[in-house]
PDB file of C-alpha atoms in Angstrom:
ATOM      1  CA  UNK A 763       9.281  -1.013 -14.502  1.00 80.00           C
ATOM      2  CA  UNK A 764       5.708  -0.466 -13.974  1.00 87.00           C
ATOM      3  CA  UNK A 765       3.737   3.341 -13.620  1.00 93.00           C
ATOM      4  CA  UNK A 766       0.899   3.745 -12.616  1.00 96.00           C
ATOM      5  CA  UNK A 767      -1.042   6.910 -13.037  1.00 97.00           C
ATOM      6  CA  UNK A 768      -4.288   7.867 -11.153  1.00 98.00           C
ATOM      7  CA  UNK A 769      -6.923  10.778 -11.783  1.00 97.00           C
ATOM      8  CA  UNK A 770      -7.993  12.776 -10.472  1.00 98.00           C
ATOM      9  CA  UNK A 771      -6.064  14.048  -7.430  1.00 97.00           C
ATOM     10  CA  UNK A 772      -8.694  15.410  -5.648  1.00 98.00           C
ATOM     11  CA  UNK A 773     -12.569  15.435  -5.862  1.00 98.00           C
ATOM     12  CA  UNK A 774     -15.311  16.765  -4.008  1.00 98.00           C
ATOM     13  CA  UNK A 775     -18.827  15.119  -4.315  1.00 98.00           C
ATOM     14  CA  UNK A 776     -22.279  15.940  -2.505  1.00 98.00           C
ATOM     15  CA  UNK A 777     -23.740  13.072   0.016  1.00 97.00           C
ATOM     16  CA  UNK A 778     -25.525  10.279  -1.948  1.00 97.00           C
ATOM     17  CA  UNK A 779     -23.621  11.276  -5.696  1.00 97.00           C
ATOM     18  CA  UNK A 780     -21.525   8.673  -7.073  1.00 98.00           C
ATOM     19  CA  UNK A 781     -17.518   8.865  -7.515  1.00 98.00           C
ATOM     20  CA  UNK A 782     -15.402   7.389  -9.648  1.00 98.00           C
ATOM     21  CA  UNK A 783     -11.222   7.180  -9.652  1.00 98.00           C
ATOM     22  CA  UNK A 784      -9.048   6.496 -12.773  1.00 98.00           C
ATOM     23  CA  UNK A 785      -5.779   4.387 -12.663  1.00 98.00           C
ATOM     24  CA  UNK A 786      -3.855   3.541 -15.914  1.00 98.00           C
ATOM     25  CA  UNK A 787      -0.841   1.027 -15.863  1.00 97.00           C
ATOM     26  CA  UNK A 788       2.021   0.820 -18.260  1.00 95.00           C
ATOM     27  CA  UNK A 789       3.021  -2.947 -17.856  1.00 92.00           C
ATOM     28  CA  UNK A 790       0.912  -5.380 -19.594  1.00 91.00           C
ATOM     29  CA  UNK A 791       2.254  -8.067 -17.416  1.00 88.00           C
ATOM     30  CA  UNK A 792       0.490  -6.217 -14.680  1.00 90.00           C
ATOM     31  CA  UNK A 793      -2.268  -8.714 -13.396  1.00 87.00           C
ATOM     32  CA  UNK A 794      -3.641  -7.560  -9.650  1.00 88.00           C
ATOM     33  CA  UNK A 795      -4.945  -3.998  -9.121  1.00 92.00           C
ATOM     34  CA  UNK A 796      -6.171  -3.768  -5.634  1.00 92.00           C
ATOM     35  CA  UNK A 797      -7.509  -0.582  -4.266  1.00 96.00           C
ATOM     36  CA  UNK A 798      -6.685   1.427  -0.717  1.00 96.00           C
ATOM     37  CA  UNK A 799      -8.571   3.486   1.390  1.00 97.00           C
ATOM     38  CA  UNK A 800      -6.255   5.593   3.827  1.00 97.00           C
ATOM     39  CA  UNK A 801      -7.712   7.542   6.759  1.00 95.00           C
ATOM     40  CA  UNK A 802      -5.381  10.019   8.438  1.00 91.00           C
ATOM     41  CA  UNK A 803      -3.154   8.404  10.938  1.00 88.00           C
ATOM     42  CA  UNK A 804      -3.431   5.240   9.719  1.00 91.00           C
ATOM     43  CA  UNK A 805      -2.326   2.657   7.445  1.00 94.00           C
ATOM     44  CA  UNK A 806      -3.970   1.510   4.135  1.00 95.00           C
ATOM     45  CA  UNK A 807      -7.035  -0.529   3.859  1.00 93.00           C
ATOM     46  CA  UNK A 808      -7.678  -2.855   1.573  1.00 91.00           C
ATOM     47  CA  UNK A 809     -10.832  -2.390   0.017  1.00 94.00           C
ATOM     48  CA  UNK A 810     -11.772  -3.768  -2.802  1.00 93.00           C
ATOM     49  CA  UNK A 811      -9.403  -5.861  -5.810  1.00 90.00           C
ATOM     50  CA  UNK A 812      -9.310  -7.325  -9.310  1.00 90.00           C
ATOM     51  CA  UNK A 813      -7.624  -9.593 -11.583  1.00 86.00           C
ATOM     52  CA  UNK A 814      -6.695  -9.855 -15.424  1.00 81.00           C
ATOM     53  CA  UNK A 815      -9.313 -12.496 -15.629  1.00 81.00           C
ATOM     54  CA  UNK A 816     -12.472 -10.295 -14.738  1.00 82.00           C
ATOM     55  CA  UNK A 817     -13.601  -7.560 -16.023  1.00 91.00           C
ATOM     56  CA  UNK A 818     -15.510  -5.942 -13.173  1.00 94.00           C
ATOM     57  CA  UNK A 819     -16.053  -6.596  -9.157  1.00 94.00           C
ATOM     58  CA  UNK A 820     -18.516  -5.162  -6.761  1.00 96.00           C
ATOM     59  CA  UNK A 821     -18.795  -5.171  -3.019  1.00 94.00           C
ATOM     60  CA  UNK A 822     -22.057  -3.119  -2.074  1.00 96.00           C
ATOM     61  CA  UNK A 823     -21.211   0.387  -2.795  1.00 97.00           C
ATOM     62  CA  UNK A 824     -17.755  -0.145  -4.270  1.00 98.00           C
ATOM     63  CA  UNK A 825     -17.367  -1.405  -7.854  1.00 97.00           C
ATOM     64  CA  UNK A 826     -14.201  -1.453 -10.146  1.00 97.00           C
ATOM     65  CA  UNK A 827     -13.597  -2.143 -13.750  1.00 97.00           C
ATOM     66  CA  UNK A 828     -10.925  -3.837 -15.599  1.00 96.00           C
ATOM     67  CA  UNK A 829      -9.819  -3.044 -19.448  1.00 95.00           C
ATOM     68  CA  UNK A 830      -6.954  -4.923 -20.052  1.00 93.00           C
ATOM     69  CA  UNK A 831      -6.564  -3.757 -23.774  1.00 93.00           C
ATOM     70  CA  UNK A 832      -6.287  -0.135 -23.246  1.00 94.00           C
ATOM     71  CA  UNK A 833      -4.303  -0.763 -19.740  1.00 95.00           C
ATOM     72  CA  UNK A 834      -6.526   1.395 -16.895  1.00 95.00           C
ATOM     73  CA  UNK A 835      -9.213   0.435 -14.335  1.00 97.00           C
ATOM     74  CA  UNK A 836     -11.379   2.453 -12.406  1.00 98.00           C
ATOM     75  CA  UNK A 837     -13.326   2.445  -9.109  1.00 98.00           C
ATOM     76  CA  UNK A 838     -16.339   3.463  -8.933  1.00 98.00           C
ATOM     77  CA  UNK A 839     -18.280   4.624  -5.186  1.00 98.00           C
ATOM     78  CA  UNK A 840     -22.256   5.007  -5.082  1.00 97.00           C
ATOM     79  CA  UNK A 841     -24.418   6.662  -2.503  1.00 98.00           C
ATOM     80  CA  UNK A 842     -21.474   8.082  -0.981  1.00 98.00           C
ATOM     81  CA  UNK A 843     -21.169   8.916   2.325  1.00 97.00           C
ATOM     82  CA  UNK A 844     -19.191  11.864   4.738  1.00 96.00           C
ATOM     83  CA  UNK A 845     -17.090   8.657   5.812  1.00 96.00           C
ATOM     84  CA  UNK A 846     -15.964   7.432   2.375  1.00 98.00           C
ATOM     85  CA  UNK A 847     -14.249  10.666   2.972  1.00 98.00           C
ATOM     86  CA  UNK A 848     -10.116   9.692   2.675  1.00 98.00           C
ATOM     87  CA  UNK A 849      -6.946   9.368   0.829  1.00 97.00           C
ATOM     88  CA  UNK A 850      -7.501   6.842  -2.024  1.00 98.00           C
ATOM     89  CA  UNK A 851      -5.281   4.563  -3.725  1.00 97.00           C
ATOM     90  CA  UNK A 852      -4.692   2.270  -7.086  1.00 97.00           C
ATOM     91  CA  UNK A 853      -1.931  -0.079  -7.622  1.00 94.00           C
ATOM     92  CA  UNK A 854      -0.772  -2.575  -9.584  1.00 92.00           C
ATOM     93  CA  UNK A 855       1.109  -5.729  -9.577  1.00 87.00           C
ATOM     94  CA  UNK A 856       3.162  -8.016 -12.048  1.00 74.00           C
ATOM     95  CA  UNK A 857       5.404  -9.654  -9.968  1.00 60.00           C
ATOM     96  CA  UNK A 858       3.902 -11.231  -7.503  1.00 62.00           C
ATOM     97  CA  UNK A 859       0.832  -9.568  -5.071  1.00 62.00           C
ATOM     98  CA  UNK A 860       3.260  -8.795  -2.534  1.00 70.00           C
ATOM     99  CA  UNK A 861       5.318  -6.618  -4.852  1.00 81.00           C
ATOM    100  CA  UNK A 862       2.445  -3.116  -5.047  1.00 87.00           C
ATOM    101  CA  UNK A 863       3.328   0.098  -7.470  1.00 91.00           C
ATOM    102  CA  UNK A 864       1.065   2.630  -6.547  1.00 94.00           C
ATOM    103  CA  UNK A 865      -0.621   5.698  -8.115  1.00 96.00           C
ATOM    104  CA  UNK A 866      -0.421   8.442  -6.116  1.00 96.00           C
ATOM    105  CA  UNK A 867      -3.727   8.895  -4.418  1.00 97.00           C
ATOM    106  CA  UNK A 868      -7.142  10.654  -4.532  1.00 98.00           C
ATOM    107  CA  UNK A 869      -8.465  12.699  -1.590  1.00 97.00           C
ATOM    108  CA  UNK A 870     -12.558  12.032  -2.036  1.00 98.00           C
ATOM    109  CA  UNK A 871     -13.868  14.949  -0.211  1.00 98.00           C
ATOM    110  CA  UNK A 872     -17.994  14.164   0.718  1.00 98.00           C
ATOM    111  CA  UNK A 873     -20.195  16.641   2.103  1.00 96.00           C
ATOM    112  CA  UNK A 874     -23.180  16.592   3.767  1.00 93.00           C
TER     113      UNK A 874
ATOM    114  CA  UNK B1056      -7.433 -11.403  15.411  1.00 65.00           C
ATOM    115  CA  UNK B1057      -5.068  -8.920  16.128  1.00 77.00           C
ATOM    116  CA  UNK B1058      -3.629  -6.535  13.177  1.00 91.00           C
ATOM    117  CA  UNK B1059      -0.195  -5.696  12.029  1.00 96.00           C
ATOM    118  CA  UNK B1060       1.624  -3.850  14.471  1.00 96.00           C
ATOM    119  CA  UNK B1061       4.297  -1.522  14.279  1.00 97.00           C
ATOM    120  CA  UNK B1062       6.840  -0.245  16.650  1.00 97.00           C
ATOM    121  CA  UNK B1063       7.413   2.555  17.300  1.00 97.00           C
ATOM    122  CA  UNK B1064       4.719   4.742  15.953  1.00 96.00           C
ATOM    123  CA  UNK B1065       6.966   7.583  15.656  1.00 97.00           C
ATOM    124  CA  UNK B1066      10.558   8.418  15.405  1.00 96.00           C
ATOM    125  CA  UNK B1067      13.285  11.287  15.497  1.00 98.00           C
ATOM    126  CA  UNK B1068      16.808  11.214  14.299  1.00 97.00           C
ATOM    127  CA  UNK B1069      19.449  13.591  13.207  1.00 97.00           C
ATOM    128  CA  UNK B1070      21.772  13.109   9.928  1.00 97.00           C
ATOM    129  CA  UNK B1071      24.104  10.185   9.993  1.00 97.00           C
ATOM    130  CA  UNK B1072      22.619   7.984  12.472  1.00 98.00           C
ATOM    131  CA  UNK B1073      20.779   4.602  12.218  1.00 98.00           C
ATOM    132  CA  UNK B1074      17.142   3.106  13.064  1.00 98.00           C
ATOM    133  CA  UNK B1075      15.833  -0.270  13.296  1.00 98.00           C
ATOM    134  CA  UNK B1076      11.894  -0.484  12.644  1.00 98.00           C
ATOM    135  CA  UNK B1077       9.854  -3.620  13.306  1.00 98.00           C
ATOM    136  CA  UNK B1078       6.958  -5.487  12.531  1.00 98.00           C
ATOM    137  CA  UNK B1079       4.812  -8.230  13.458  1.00 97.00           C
ATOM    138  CA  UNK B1080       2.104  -9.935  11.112  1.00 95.00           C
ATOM    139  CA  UNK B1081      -1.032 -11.142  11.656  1.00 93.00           C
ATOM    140  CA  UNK B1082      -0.974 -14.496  12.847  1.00 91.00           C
ATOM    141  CA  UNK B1083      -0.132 -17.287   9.886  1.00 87.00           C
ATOM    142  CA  UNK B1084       0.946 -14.526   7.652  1.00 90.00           C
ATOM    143  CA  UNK B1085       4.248 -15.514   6.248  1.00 89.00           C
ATOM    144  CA  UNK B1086       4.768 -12.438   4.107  1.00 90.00           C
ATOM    145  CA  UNK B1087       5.874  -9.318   5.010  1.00 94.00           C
ATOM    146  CA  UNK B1088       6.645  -6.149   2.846  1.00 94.00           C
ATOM    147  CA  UNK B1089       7.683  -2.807   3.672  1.00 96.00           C
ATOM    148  CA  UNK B1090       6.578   0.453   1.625  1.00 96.00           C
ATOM    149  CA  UNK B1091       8.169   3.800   2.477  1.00 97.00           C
ATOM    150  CA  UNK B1092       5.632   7.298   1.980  1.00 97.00           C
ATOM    151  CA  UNK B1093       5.576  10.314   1.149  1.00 95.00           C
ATOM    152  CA  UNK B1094       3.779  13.407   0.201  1.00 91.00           C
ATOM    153  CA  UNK B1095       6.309  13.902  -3.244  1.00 88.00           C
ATOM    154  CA  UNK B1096       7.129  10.263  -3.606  1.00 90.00           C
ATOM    155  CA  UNK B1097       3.763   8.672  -2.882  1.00 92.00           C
ATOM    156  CA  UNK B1098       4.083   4.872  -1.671  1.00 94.00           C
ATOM    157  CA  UNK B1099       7.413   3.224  -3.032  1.00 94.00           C
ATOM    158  CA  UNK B1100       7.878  -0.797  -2.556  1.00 92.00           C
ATOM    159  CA  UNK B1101      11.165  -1.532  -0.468  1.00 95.00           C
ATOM    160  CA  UNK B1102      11.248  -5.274   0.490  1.00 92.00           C
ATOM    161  CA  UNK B1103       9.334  -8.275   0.291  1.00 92.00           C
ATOM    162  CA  UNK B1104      10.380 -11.529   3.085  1.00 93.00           C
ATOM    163  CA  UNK B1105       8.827 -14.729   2.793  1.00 91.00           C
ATOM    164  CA  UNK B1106       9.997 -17.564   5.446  1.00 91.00           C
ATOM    165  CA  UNK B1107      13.174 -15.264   5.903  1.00 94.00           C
ATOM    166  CA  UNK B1108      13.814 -14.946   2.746  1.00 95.00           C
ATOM    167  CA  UNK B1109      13.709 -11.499   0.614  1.00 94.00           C
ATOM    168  CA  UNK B1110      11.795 -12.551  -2.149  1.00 89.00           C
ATOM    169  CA  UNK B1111      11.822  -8.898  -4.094  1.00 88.00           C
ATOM    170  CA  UNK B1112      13.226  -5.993  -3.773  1.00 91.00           C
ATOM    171  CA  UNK B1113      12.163  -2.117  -4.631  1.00 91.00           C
ATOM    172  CA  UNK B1114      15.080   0.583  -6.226  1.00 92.00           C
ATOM    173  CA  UNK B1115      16.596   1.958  -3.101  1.00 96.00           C
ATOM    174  CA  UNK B1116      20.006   2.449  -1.805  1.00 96.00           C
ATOM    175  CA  UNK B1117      21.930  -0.149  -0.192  1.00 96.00           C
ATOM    176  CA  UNK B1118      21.525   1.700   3.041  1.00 97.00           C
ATOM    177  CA  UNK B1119      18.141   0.668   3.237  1.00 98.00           C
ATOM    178  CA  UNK B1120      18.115  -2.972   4.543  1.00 97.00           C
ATOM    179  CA  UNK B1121      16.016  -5.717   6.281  1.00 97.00           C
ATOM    180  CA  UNK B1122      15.234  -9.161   7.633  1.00 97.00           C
ATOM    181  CA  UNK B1123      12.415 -11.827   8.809  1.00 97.00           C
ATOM    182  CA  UNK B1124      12.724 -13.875  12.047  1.00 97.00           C
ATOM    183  CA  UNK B1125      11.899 -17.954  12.059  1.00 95.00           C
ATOM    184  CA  UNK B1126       8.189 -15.803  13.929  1.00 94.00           C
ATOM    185  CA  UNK B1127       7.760 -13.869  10.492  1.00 94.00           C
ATOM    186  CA  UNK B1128       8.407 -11.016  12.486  1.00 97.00           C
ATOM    187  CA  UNK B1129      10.752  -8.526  10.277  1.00 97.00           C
ATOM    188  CA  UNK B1130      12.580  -5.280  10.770  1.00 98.00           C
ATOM    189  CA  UNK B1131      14.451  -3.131   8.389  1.00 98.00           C
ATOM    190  CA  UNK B1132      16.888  -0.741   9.321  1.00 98.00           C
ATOM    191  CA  UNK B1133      18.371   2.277   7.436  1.00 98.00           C
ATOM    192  CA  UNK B1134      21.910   3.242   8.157  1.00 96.00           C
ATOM    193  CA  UNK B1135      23.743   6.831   7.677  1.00 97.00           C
ATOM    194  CA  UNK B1136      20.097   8.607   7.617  1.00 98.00           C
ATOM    195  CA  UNK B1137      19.877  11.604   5.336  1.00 97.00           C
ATOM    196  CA  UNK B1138      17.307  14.216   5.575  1.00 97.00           C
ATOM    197  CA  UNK B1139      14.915  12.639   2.464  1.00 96.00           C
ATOM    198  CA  UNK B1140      14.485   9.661   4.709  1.00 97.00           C
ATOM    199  CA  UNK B1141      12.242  11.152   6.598  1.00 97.00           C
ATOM    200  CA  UNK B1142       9.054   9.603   5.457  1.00 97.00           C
ATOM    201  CA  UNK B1143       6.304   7.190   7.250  1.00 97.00           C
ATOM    202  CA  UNK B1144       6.936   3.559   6.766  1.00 98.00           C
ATOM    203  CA  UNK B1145       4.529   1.096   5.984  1.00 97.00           C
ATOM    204  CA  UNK B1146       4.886  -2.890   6.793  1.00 97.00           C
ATOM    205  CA  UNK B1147       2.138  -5.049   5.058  1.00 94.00           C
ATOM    206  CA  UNK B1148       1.210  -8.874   5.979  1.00 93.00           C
ATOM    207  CA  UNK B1149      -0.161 -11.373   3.233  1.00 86.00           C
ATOM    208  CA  UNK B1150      -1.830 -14.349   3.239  1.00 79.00           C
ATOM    209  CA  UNK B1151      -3.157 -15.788  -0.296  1.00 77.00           C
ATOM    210  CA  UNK B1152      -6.213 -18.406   0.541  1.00 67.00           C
ATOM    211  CA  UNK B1153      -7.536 -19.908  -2.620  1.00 68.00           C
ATOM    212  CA  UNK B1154      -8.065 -16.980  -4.911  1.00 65.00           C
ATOM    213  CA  UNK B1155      -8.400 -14.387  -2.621  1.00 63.00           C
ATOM    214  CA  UNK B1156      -5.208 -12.314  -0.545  1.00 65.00           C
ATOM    215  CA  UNK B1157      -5.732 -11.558   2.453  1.00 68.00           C
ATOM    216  CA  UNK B1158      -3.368  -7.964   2.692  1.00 78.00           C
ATOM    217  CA  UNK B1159      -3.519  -5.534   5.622  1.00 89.00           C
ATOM    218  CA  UNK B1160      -0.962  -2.707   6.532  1.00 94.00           C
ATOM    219  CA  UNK B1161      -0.498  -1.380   9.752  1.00 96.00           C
ATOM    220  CA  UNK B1162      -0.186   2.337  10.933  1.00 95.00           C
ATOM    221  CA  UNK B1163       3.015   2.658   9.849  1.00 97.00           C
ATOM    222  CA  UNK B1164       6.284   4.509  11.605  1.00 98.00           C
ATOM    223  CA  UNK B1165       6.836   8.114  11.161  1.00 97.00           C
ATOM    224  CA  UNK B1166      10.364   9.049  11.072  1.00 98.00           C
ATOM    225  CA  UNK B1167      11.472  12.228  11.333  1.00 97.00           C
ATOM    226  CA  UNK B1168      15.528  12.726  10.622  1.00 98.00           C
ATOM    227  CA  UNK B1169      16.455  16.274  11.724  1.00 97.00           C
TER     228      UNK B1169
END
């Protein structure tokens, strides 16, 4: 089945740097990567996604990139903020978009 | 529009017993999927029911199990509960308009099996 690996598992970044999360996949089937934010207590939020067909997304601060041939995709967070503060996530997909394997998660740390 | 909700929030059990979680989807959602997580494990796929039908299914034991009403509302239940179960689990509603999924989780159930 599919793996999904994510780097790093925690980082720590000043207001206003930029941060950027690592997921590789192992299934080349794999063709949705969507990206979570989780705050404590709650539930995973969709924030940002991708497909095989593009190689790169943004959505104001939040950017991700595709490579398809060497199987990982990143995201990428500018001008970050105390708030962006949370439990990230990667996953991927090759069996329908309901059906999620997930890395397991990056704690972005920003400080004022 | 309201979110996914999840009842309860939290939940305590001893060894050997049952539980029955449940959750409702945002309105016109007809997909529901459950994730189970936890701090070794990460986020693990259970289920997947669409129009009351399980449509995938993750690698757990048999003792893990679940539905979806005619409503799209769905529970799952876990029977003989071992300690390991203990674990916060996650229900997730999609809705795929044109190109673009619509996916939102709710806050989950913590269950704690003592």
């Amino acid at each position: 089945g599919e793996n999904v690996e994510q780097h790093p598992s925690t980082l720590s970044v000043q207001e206003g740097d930029s941060a950027v999360i690592k997921c590789t996949y192992s299934d080349s089937a794999s063709n949705y990567f969507p990206w979570y934010k989780q705050e404590l207590g709650k539930g995973p939020q969709l924030i940002i996604d991708i497909r095989s067909n593009v190689g790169e997304k943004k959505d104001q601060r939040i950017a991700v990139t595709l490579n398809k041939t060497a199987k990982h995709f990143s995201l990428h967070i500018t001008e970050t903020q105390p708030e962006d503060s949370a439990v990230y996530f990667c996953a991927a997909s090759s069996s329908g978009y309901s059906t999620l394997t997930f890395g397991k998660g990056t704690m972005l740390l920003v400080s004022p | 529009k309201a979110g996914v909700t999840q009842t309860p929030r939290y939940l305590i059990k001893t060894r050997g017993q049952q539980v029955t979680l449940s959750c409702s989807p945002i309105s016109g959602h007809r997909s529901v999927s459950w994730y189970q997580q936890t701090p070794g494990q990460g986020l693990q796929f259970l289920f997947e029911y669409f129009s009351e039908t399980q449509r995938n299914k993750g690698n757990f034991p048999g003792r893990f199990s679940g539905r979806q009403f005619s409503n799209s509302r769905s529970e799952m239940n876990v029977s003989t509960l071992e300690l390991g179960d203990s674990a916060l689990y996650l229900c997730a509603s999609m809705r795929t308009v044109g190109v673009d999924n619509e996916q939102f989780f709710g806050p989950g159930t913590r269950l704690t099996v003592l």
